[in-house]
Amino acid sequence: MKKTSGIISTILFVVGLICYVVILFGNDRFLIGGVIASAIGFVLALFAEKGAYKRIGLFGNAMILIVAVIFPFIVTTFFWNQP
């Protein structure tokens, strides 16, 4: 089960990456799907066995979550405070 969760986490990273690339081309409807896929992939990677799939799942899904959720939240909260 642990190896399977690592593989699924990597697959969800690829799905989240594809959704984020589509967002960059202007279709914002894929944002929530990519974020949910990356969040689930990140949690699955925490329970995966040690190896390449775990590292890809953790690092890749974390990067997507940081770029798509945390970074915009920080920018709009602290730096973009003028109307």
Coordinates of C-alpha atoms in Angstrom, one line a residue:
M1 CA 0.0 0.0 0.0
K2 CA 2.8 2.4 0.8
K3 CA 4.4 1.9 -2.6
T4 CA 1.1 2.5 -4.3
S5 CA 0.5 5.7 -2.5
G6 CA 3.9 7.0 -3.7
I7 CA 3.0 6.2 -7.3
I8 CA -0.4 7.8 -6.9
S9 CA 1.2 10.9 -5.4
T10 CA 3.5 11.2 -8.4
I11 CA 0.6 10.8 -10.8
L12 CA -1.4 13.5 -8.9
F13 CA 1.7 15.8 -9.1
V14 CA 1.6 15.4 -12.9
V15 CA -2.1 16.1 -13.0
G16 CA -1.6 19.2 -10.8
L17 CA 1.2 20.4 -13.0
I18 CA -0.8 20.0 -16.1
C19 CA -3.7 21.9 -14.5
Y20 CA -1.3 24.7 -13.4
V21 CA 0.1 25.0 -17.0
V22 CA -3.4 25.3 -18.3
I23 CA -4.1 28.0 -15.8
L24 CA -1.0 29.9 -17.1
F25 CA -2.6 29.8 -20.5
G26 CA -5.6 31.7 -19.2
N27 CA -8.2 29.0 -18.3
D28 CA -8.9 29.6 -14.6
R29 CA -11.4 26.8 -14.2
F30 CA -8.7 24.3 -13.6
L31 CA -7.3 26.1 -10.5
I32 CA -9.3 24.3 -7.8
G33 CA -8.8 20.9 -9.5
G34 CA -5.1 21.3 -9.6
V35 CA -4.9 22.5 -6.0
I36 CA -7.0 19.6 -4.7
A37 CA -5.0 17.1 -6.7
S38 CA -1.8 18.5 -5.3
A39 CA -3.1 18.5 -1.7
I40 CA -4.2 14.9 -1.9
G41 CA -0.9 14.0 -3.6
F42 CA 1.1 15.7 -0.8
V43 CA -0.8 13.9 1.9
L44 CA -0.3 10.5 0.1
A45 CA 3.4 11.3 -0.3
L46 CA 3.7 11.7 3.5
F47 CA 2.6 8.1 3.9
A48 CA 4.6 6.6 1.0
E49 CA 7.7 4.4 1.5
K50 CA 11.1 6.0 1.1
G51 CA 12.2 6.4 -2.4
A52 CA 12.1 8.5 -5.5
Y53 CA 8.3 8.5 -5.7
K54 CA 8.0 9.9 -2.2
R55 CA 10.5 12.7 -3.0
I56 CA 8.9 13.6 -6.3
G57 CA 5.4 13.6 -4.7
L58 CA 6.5 15.7 -1.7
F59 CA 8.6 18.2 -3.5
G60 CA 6.4 18.6 -6.6
N61 CA 3.1 18.8 -4.8
A62 CA 4.5 21.2 -2.2
M63 CA 5.9 23.5 -5.0
I64 CA 2.5 23.6 -6.7
L65 CA 0.7 24.4 -3.4
I66 CA 3.2 27.1 -2.6
V67 CA 3.0 28.8 -6.0
A68 CA -0.8 28.4 -6.4
V69 CA -2.0 29.1 -2.9
I70 CA 0.6 30.4 -0.3
F71 CA 2.5 32.8 -2.5
P72 CA -0.6 34.6 -3.8
F73 CA -2.0 34.8 -0.3
I74 CA 1.1 36.4 1.0
V75 CA 1.3 38.9 -1.8
T76 CA -2.3 40.0 -1.6
T77 CA -2.2 40.2 2.2
F78 CA 1.1 42.0 2.9
F79 CA 2.3 43.7 -0.3
W80 CA -0.8 44.5 -2.3
N81 CA -2.6 46.5 0.4
Q82 CA -3.6 49.5 -1.7
P83 CA -6.9 49.5 -3.7

